mmCIF file of C-alpha atoms in Angstrom:
data_model
loop_
_atom_site.group_PDB
_atom_site.id
_atom_site.type_symbol
_atom_site.label_atom_id
_atom_site.label_comp_id
_atom_site.label_asym_id
_atom_site.label_seq_id
_atom_site.Cartn_x
_atom_site.Cartn_y
_atom_site.Cartn_z
ATOM 1 C CA MET A 128 25.622 25.185 -24.395
ATOM 2 C CA LYS A 129 28.875 26.417 -22.495
ATOM 3 C CA VAL A 130 30.066 29.925 -23.132
ATOM 4 C CA CYS A 131 33.906 30.516 -22.593
ATOM 5 C CA ILE A 132 35.992 33.243 -21.976
ATOM 6 C CA THR A 133 37.801 33.892 -24.681
ATOM 7 C CA GLU A 134 37.886 32.070 -28.174
ATOM 8 C CA SER A 135 41.374 30.345 -27.323
ATOM 9 C CA SER A 136 40.334 28.749 -24.220
ATOM 10 C CA CYS A 137 37.166 27.355 -25.948
ATOM 11 C CA ARG A 138 39.036 26.076 -28.608
ATOM 12 C CA GLY A 139 41.510 24.489 -25.961
ATOM 13 C CA GLU A 140 38.848 22.564 -24.158
ATOM 14 C CA TYR A 141 36.937 21.811 -27.420
ATOM 15 C CA TYR A 142 40.006 19.860 -28.658
ATOM 16 C CA ILE A 143 40.563 17.785 -25.577
ATOM 17 C CA LEU A 144 36.360 17.136 -25.166
ATOM 18 C CA ASN A 145 36.574 16.164 -28.904
ATOM 19 C CA LYS A 146 39.480 13.786 -28.628
ATOM 20 C CA VAL A 147 37.848 11.739 -25.964
ATOM 21 C CA ASN A 148 34.391 12.238 -27.152
ATOM 22 C CA GLY A 149 32.371 9.335 -25.766
ATOM 23 C CA ASN A 150 34.673 8.672 -22.684
ATOM 24 C CA LYS A 151 32.490 8.260 -19.614
ATOM 25 C CA TYR A 152 34.028 10.485 -17.505
ATOM 26 C CA PHE A 153 33.640 13.528 -20.053
ATOM 27 C CA PRO A 154 30.750 14.989 -21.693
ATOM 28 C CA ARG A 155 29.997 14.657 -25.375
ATOM 29 C CA VAL A 156 30.838 17.982 -27.326
ATOM 30 C CA TYR A 157 28.944 18.397 -30.748
ATOM 31 C CA GLY A 158 30.294 21.376 -32.015
ATOM 32 C CA MET A 159 31.979 24.879 -31.398
ATOM 33 C CA SER A 160 32.056 28.783 -32.906
ATOM 34 C CA GLY A 161 33.614 31.600 -31.459
ATOM 35 C CA ASN A 162 33.854 31.328 -27.911
ATOM 36 C CA TYR A 163 30.965 28.883 -27.343
ATOM 37 C CA MET A 164 30.452 24.953 -27.684
ATOM 38 C CA ILE A 165 27.630 22.337 -27.583
ATOM 39 C CA ARG A 166 27.964 20.082 -25.022
ATOM 40 C CA ASP A 167 26.355 17.451 -23.035
ATOM 41 C CA TYR A 168 25.007 18.927 -19.604
ATOM 42 C CA VAL A 169 27.103 17.598 -16.454
ATOM 43 C CA GLY A 170 24.464 17.410 -13.364
ATOM 44 C CA GLY A 171 25.567 16.773 -9.733
ATOM 45 C CA GLU A 172 27.814 18.643 -7.518
ATOM 46 C CA SER A 173 31.726 19.657 -7.494
ATOM 47 C CA LEU A 174 33.725 17.305 -5.413
ATOM 48 C CA SER A 175 34.605 20.117 -3.109
ATOM 49 C CA ASP A 176 30.673 20.849 -2.168
ATOM 50 C CA TYR A 177 30.056 16.868 -2.029
ATOM 51 C CA VAL A 178 32.590 16.146 0.266
ATOM 52 C CA LYS A 179 31.395 19.218 2.071
ATOM 53 C CA GLU A 180 27.888 18.127 2.357
ATOM 54 C CA TYR A 181 28.155 13.886 2.323
ATOM 55 C CA GLY A 182 31.745 13.566 3.416
ATOM 56 C CA PHE A 183 34.661 11.325 1.886
ATOM 57 C CA SER A 184 34.095 7.739 1.531
ATOM 58 C CA GLU A 185 36.545 5.023 0.382
ATOM 59 C CA SER A 186 34.076 4.034 -2.845
ATOM 60 C CA LEU A 187 34.552 7.734 -3.555
ATOM 61 C CA ALA A 188 38.115 7.929 -3.363
ATOM 62 C CA SER A 189 38.464 4.359 -5.602
ATOM 63 C CA LYS A 190 36.231 6.195 -8.274
ATOM 64 C CA MET A 191 38.959 8.886 -8.386
ATOM 65 C CA ILE A 192 41.747 6.607 -8.760
ATOM 66 C CA LEU A 193 40.057 4.886 -11.508
ATOM 67 C CA LEU A 194 39.082 8.529 -13.046
ATOM 68 C CA LEU A 195 43.128 9.169 -12.585
ATOM 69 C CA GLU A 196 44.117 5.481 -14.080
ATOM 70 C CA GLU A 197 41.684 6.834 -16.909
ATOM 71 C CA PHE A 198 43.908 9.934 -17.767
ATOM 72 C CA ASP A 199 46.738 7.569 -18.306
ATOM 73 C CA LYS A 200 44.908 5.315 -20.902
ATOM 74 C CA LEU A 201 43.861 8.692 -22.686
ATOM 75 C CA LYS A 202 47.526 9.490 -22.783
ATOM 76 C CA PHE A 203 47.248 12.686 -21.037
ATOM 77 C CA THR A 204 50.550 14.510 -19.989
ATOM 78 C CA LYS A 205 48.822 16.311 -17.090
ATOM 79 C CA ARG A 206 47.633 14.010 -14.567
ATOM 80 C CA ASP A 207 45.893 16.390 -12.525
ATOM 81 C CA ILE A 208 42.251 17.891 -12.216
ATOM 82 C CA ARG A 209 41.026 20.435 -9.676
ATOM 83 C CA CYS A 210 38.466 19.187 -7.073
ATOM 84 C CA LYS A 211 35.867 21.846 -8.245
ATOM 85 C CA ASP A 212 36.145 20.442 -12.042
ATOM 86 C CA ILE A 213 35.275 17.137 -11.025
ATOM 87 C CA PHE A 214 31.538 16.540 -10.504
ATOM 88 C CA VAL A 215 29.661 13.793 -8.500
ATOM 89 C CA GLU A 216 26.374 12.933 -10.443
ATOM 90 C CA PRO A 217 23.426 11.872 -8.717
ATOM 91 C CA ASP A 218 23.924 8.156 -9.625
ATOM 92 C CA GLY A 219 27.619 8.434 -7.797
ATOM 93 C CA ASN A 220 29.533 8.900 -11.135
ATOM 94 C CA LEU A 221 32.170 10.822 -11.777
ATOM 95 C CA ARG A 222 32.389 13.379 -14.607
ATOM 96 C CA ILE A 223 34.650 15.970 -15.601
ATOM 97 C CA ILE A 224 33.646 19.713 -16.417
ATOM 98 C CA ASP A 225 36.414 22.196 -17.771
ATOM 99 C CA PRO A 226 39.827 19.721 -18.607
ATOM 100 C CA LYS A 227 42.778 22.307 -18.969
ATOM 101 C CA LYS A 228 45.831 21.296 -21.229
ATOM 102 C CA SER A 229 45.782 17.728 -20.735
ATOM 103 C CA PHE A 230 47.321 17.158 -23.595
ATOM 104 C CA SER A 231 49.664 19.948 -23.525
ATOM 105 C CA LYS A 232 51.084 20.426 -19.862
ATOM 106 C CA TYR A 233 53.196 18.073 -17.772
ATOM 107 C CA ARG A 234 52.313 17.151 -14.626
ATOM 108 C CA ASP A 235 53.181 13.556 -13.404
ATOM 109 C CA PHE A 236 51.345 13.444 -10.107
ATOM 110 C CA PRO A 237 47.575 15.300 -9.086
ATOM 111 C CA ARG A 238 49.023 18.215 -7.381
ATOM 112 C CA HIS A 239 45.980 20.431 -7.800
ATOM 113 C CA LEU A 240 44.016 17.387 -6.694
ATOM 114 C CA SER A 241 45.694 17.056 -3.739
ATOM 115 C CA LYS A 242 45.563 20.594 -2.371
ATOM 116 C CA GLY A 243 42.267 20.304 -2.936
ATOM 117 C CA LEU A 244 41.772 17.347 -0.876
ATOM 118 C CA LYS A 245 43.995 18.565 1.928
ATOM 119 C CA ARG A 246 42.020 21.351 2.099
ATOM 120 C CA LEU A 247 38.842 19.781 2.558
ATOM 121 C CA GLY A 248 40.644 17.456 5.301
ATOM 122 C CA VAL A 249 40.353 14.294 3.208
ATOM 123 C CA LEU A 250 44.073 13.705 1.681
ATOM 124 C CA ASP A 251 45.172 11.318 3.891
ATOM 125 C CA ASP A 252 42.277 9.271 3.240
ATOM 126 C CA PHE A 253 42.565 9.353 -0.284
ATOM 127 C CA MET A 254 46.126 8.317 0.041
ATOM 128 C CA LYS A 255 45.242 5.128 2.432
ATOM 129 C CA VAL A 256 42.762 3.994 -0.473
ATOM 130 C CA LEU A 257 45.684 4.728 -3.141
ATOM 131 C CA LYS A 258 48.053 2.428 -0.911
ATOM 132 C CA ASN A 259 45.717 -0.008 -0.903
ATOM 133 C CA GLU A 260 44.298 -0.413 -4.378
ATOM 134 C CA CYS A 261 47.496 1.301 -6.449
ATOM 135 C CA PRO A 262 50.473 0.514 -4.303
ATOM 136 C CA GLU A 263 52.703 1.455 -7.427
ATOM 137 C CA LYS A 264 50.817 4.591 -7.877
ATOM 138 C CA TYR A 265 51.271 5.584 -4.182
ATOM 139 C CA ARG A 266 55.122 4.724 -4.663
ATOM 140 C CA MET A 267 55.529 7.414 -7.640
ATOM 141 C CA TRP A 268 53.074 10.166 -5.865
ATOM 142 C CA ASN A 269 53.517 10.038 -2.217
ATOM 143 C CA LYS A 270 56.700 11.733 -1.733
ATOM 144 C CA LYS A 271 55.728 14.237 -4.638
ATOM 145 C CA ILE A 272 52.467 15.417 -3.391
ATOM 146 C CA TYR A 273 53.314 15.616 0.226
ATOM 147 C CA LYS A 274 56.707 17.606 -0.559
ATOM 148 C CA TYR A 275 54.443 19.749 -2.528
ATOM 149 C CA ILE A 276 51.617 19.938 0.281
ATOM 150 C CA ASN A 277 54.147 20.986 3.000
ATOM 151 C CA SER A 278 55.617 23.502 0.641
ATOM 152 C CA LEU A 279 52.352 25.585 0.848
#
């Protein structure tokens, strides 16, 4: 069971999770009432904690890229997620907790994710893998990401 701070935030998260129900990156939801929902448990560690403990690898970057590509397939208008909301499960798979405004907010590059990766000291490593694996996304995001990072 997940208890949300407000009924409104719970409704918003439940809407997103219900819309993507069954997707491997998101916990399955079973119902909602008031400010709580019943959903699958997501184990593992947040991406931030995982990188601090085990480091950042090309394999992890590749999995993150696949996750971001899934946002496109799901027709999310917000193509962003915070490091603390990506969990690395014990088997190495990535899962999302607490998706926010994925269908109602517009963001065409992973701003929050980039900021988190910069704080962890691995943004450049991620961008190298992105350039090799998804040159088109790299071209679309590179200037936006570094412009944003340099404005902080």
